[in-house]
Short mmCIF file of C-alpha atoms in Angstrom, two decimals:
data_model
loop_
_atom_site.label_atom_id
_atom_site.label_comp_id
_atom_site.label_asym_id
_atom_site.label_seq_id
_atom_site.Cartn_x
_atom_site.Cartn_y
_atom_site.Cartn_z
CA UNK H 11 171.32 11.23 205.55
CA UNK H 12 170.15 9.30 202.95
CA UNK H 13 170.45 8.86 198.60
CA UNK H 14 167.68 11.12 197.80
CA UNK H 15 163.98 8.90 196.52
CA UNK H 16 161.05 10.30 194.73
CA UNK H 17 158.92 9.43 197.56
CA UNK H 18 161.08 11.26 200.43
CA UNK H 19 159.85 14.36 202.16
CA UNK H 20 162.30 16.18 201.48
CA UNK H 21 165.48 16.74 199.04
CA UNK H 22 168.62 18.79 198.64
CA UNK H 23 171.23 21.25 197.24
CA UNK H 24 174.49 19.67 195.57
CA UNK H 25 177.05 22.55 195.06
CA UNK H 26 177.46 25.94 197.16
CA UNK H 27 175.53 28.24 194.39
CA UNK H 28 172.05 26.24 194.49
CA UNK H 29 172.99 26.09 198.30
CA UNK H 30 173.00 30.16 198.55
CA UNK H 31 170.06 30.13 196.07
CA UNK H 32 167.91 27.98 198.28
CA UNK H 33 168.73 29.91 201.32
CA UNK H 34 168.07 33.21 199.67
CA UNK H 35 164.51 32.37 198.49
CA UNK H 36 163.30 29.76 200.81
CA UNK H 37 165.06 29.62 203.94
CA UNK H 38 161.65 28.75 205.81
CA UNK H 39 162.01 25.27 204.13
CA UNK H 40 165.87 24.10 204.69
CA UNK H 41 165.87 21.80 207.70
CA UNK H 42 169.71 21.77 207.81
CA UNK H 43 173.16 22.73 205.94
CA UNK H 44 175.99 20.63 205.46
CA UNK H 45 179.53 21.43 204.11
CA UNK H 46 182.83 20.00 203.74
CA UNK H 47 185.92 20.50 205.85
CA UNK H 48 187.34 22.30 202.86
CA UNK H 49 184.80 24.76 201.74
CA UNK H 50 186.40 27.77 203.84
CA UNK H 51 188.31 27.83 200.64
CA UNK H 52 185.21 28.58 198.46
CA UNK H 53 184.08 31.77 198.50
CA UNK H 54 180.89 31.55 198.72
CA UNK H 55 180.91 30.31 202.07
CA UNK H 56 180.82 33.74 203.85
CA UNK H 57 177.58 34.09 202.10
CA UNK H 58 176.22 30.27 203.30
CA UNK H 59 177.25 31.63 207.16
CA UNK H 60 175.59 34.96 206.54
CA UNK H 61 172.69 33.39 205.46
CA UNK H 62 172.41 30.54 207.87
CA UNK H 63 173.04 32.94 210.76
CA UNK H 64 170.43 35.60 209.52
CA UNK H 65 168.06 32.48 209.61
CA UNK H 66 168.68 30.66 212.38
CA UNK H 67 170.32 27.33 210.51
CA UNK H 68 172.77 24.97 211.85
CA UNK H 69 176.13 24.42 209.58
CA UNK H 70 177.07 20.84 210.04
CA UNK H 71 180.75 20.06 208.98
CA UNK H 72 180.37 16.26 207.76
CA UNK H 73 183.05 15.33 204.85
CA UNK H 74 181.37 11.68 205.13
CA UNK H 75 177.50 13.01 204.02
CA UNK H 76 178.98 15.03 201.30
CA UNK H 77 181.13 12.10 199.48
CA UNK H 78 178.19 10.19 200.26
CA UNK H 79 175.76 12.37 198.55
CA UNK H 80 177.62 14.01 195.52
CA UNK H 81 178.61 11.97 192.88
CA UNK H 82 181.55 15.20 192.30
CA UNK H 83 184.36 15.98 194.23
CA UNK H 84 183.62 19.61 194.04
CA UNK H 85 180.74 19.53 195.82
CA UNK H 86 181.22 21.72 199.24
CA UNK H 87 177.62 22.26 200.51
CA UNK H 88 174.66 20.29 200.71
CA UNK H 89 171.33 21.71 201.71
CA UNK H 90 168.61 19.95 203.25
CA UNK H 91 165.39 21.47 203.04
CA UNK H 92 161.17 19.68 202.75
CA UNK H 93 160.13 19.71 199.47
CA UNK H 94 157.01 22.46 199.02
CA UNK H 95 153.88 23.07 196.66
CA UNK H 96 153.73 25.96 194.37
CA UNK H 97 151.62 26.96 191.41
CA UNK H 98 151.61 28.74 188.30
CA UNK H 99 149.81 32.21 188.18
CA UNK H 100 148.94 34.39 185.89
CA UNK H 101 151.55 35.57 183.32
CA UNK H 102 153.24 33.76 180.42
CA UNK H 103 154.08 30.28 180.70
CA UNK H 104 156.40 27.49 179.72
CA UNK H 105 154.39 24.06 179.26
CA UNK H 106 156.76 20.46 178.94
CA UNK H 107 154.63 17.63 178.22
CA UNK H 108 155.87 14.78 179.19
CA UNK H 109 159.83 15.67 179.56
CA UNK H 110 162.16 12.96 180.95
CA UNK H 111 165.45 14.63 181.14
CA UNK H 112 167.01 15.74 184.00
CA UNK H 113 169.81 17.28 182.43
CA UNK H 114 167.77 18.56 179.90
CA UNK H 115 165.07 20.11 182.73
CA UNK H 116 167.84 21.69 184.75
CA UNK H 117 168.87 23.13 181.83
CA UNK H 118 165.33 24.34 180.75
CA UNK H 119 164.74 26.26 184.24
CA UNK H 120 167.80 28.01 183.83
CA UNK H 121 167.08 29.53 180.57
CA UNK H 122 163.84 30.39 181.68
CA UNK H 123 165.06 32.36 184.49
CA UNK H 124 167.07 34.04 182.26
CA UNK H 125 164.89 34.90 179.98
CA UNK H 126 161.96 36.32 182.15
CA UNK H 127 159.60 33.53 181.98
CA UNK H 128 158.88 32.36 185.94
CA UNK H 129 156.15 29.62 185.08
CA UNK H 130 156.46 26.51 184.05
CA UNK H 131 153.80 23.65 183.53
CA UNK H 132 154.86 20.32 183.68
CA UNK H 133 152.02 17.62 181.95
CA UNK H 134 152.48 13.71 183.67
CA UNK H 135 154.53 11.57 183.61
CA UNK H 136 157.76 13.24 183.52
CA UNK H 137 160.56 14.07 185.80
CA UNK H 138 161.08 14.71 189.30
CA UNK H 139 161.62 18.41 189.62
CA UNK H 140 163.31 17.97 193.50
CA UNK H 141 165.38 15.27 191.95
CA UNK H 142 169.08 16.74 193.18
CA UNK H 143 170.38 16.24 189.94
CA UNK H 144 167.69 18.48 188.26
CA UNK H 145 168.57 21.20 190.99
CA UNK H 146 172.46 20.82 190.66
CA UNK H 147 171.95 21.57 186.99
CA UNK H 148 169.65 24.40 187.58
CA UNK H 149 171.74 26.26 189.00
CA UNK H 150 168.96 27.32 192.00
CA UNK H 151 167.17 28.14 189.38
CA UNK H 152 164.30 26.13 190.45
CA UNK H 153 163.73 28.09 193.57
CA UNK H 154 162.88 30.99 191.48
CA UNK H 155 159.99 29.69 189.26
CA UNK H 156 156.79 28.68 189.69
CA UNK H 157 156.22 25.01 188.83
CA UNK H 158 152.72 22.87 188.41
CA UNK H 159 152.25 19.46 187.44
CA UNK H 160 149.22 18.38 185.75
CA UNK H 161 147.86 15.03 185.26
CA UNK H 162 146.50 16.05 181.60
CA UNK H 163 147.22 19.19 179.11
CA UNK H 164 143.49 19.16 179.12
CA UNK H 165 142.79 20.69 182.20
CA UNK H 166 145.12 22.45 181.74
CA UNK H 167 144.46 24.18 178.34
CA UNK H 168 140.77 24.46 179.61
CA UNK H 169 141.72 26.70 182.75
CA UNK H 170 143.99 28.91 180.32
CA UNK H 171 141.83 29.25 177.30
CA UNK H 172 142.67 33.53 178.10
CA UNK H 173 146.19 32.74 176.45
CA UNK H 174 147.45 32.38 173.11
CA UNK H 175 148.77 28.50 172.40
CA UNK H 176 152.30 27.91 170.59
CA UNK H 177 152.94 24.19 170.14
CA UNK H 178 156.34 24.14 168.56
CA UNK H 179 156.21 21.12 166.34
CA UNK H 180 158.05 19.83 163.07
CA UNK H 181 154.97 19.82 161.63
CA UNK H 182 154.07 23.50 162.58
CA UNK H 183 151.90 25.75 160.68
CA UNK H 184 154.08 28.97 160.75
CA UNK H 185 157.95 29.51 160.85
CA UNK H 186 158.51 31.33 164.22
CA UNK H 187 160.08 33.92 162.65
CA UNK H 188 156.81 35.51 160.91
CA UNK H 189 154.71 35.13 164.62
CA UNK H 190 155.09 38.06 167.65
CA UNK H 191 153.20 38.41 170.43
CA UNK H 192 152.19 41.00 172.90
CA UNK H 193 149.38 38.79 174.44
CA UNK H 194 149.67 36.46 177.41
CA UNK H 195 150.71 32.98 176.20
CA UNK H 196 151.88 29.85 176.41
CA UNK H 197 154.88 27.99 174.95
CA UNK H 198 154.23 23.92 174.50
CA UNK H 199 156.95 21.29 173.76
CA UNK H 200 157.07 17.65 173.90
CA UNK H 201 159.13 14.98 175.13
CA UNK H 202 162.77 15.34 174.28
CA UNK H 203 162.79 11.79 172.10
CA UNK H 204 159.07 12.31 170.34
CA UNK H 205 158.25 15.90 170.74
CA UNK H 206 154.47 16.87 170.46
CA UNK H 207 151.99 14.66 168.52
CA UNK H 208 150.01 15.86 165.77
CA UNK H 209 146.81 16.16 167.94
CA UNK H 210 148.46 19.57 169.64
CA UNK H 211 148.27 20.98 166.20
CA UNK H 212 144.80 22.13 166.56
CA UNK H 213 145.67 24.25 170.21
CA UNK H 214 146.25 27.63 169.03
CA UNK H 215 149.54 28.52 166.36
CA UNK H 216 151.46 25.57 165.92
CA UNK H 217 155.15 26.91 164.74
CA UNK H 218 158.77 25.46 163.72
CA UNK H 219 162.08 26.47 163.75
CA UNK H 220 163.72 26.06 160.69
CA UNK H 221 167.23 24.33 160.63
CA UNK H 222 169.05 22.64 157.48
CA UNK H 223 168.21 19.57 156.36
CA UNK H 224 171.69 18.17 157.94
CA UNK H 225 170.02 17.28 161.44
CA UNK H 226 165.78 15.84 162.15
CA UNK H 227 165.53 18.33 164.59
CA UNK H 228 166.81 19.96 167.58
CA UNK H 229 167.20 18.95 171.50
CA UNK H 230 164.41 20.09 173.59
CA UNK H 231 166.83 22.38 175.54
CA UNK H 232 168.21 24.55 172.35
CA UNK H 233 164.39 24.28 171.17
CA UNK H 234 163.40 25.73 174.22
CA UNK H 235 165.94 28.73 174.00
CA UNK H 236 165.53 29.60 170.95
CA UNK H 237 162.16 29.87 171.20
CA UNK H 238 162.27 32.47 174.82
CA UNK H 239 164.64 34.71 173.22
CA UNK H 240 162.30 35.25 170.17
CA UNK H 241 159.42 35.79 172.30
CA UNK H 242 160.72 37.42 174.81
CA UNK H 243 162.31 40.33 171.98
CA UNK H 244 159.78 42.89 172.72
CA UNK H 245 159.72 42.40 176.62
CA UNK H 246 163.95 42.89 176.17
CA UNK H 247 163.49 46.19 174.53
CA UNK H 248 161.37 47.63 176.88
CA UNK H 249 163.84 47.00 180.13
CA UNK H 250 167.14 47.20 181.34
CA UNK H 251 168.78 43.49 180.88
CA UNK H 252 172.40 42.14 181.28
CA UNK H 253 174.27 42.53 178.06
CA UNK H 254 177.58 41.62 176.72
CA UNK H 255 179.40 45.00 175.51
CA UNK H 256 181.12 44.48 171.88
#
């Protein structure tokens, strides 16, 4: 096995919780499962052999390909699997123009996941969603979501027109706080360093969120948060959810 490159066929798992993620949602892609000598000691390797055996996938035990592969030393599982197509559908969506970050995108599918939003547009150039180190920090996460790229917010915006457009901007019209939604929309943000230009003012309701003067703004990944758990208030109250009890 091989460093993982943009132009490979296929990609992989770092970490025994994208590993069982992977397997659990797409098993028809993984061509092959790795793991260290150690891992009986993790226990989330019952669930790796469950899975693998339900599916008909080899375990290799390889201690060599997994030093190679992770830059940790807790990594215990490595999946292999070909990388696949999916698209958006209808539904609210999550739209990253130009984001660069693979910490930051990792991070971004996560919160999405947890916050009920399962689409995510992605406008060119911008980073390699089946890079492993975007799918380490997902948590799996990626193999829950939809994802599209698109070569232009254009075409995009013009296949959407149905939905209602929130460009979060510095220079947004309306404070966040003053704008709910029941209708089918879509969140924009821009690149973590320059954020949206002031052309995406005119798609839709541009908004902010207002901070203190103390910082120019905040990173695309708090942004992002923020900004779910405020729309996402009225789908929260109408369903069960995962709560911390006080």
């Amino acid at each position: 096995m091989k460093i993982y490159k943009k132009s490979d066929d296929t990609s992989y798992t770092l970490g025994v919780f994208p590993t069982i993620e992977l397997l659990k949602t797409r098993p028809q892609d993984v061509v092959r499962v790795v793991v260290h000598s150690s891992i009986e000691k993790n226990s989330g390797y019952p669930i790796i052999q469950e899975l693998c055996q339900k599916h008909h996938i080899h375990i290799d035990i390889h201690d060599k390909t997994i030093d190679k592969l992770s830059p940790k030393n807790n990594c215990f599982a490595i999946a292999v699997f070909k990388k696949y197509e999916n698209f958006i559908v209808e539904g609210n969506h999550v739209v990253l123009v130009h984001p660069m970050d693979m910490g930051n995108m990792g991070t971004i599918m996560r919160t999405m996941l947890g916050f009920g939003y399962q689409n995510l547009v992605i406008v060119r150039p911008a980073v390699d969603v089946f890079d492993p180190k975007v799918i380490r920090s997902s948590m799996g996460a990626i193999f829950h979501l939809n994802i599209q790229y698109y070569d232009d917010f254009m075409t995009y915006y013009d296949k959407f027109k149905n939905h209602e457009f929130y460009p979060l901007m510095l220079k947004g019209a309306k404070n966040i706080h003053k704008v709910s939604t029941n209708h089918i929309h879509s969140l924009v943000f821009g690149n973590e360093s320059s954020g949206l230009p002031d052309e995406y003012l005119a798609y839709g309701q541009s908004v902010f969120i207002p901070h203190t003067t103390s910082i120019d703004s905040l990173n695309l990944s708090m942004a992002l948060g923020l900004t779910l758990f405020h729309f996402s208030q009225n789908q929260f109250n109408n369903q069960d959810v995962l709560r911390d009890e006080l």
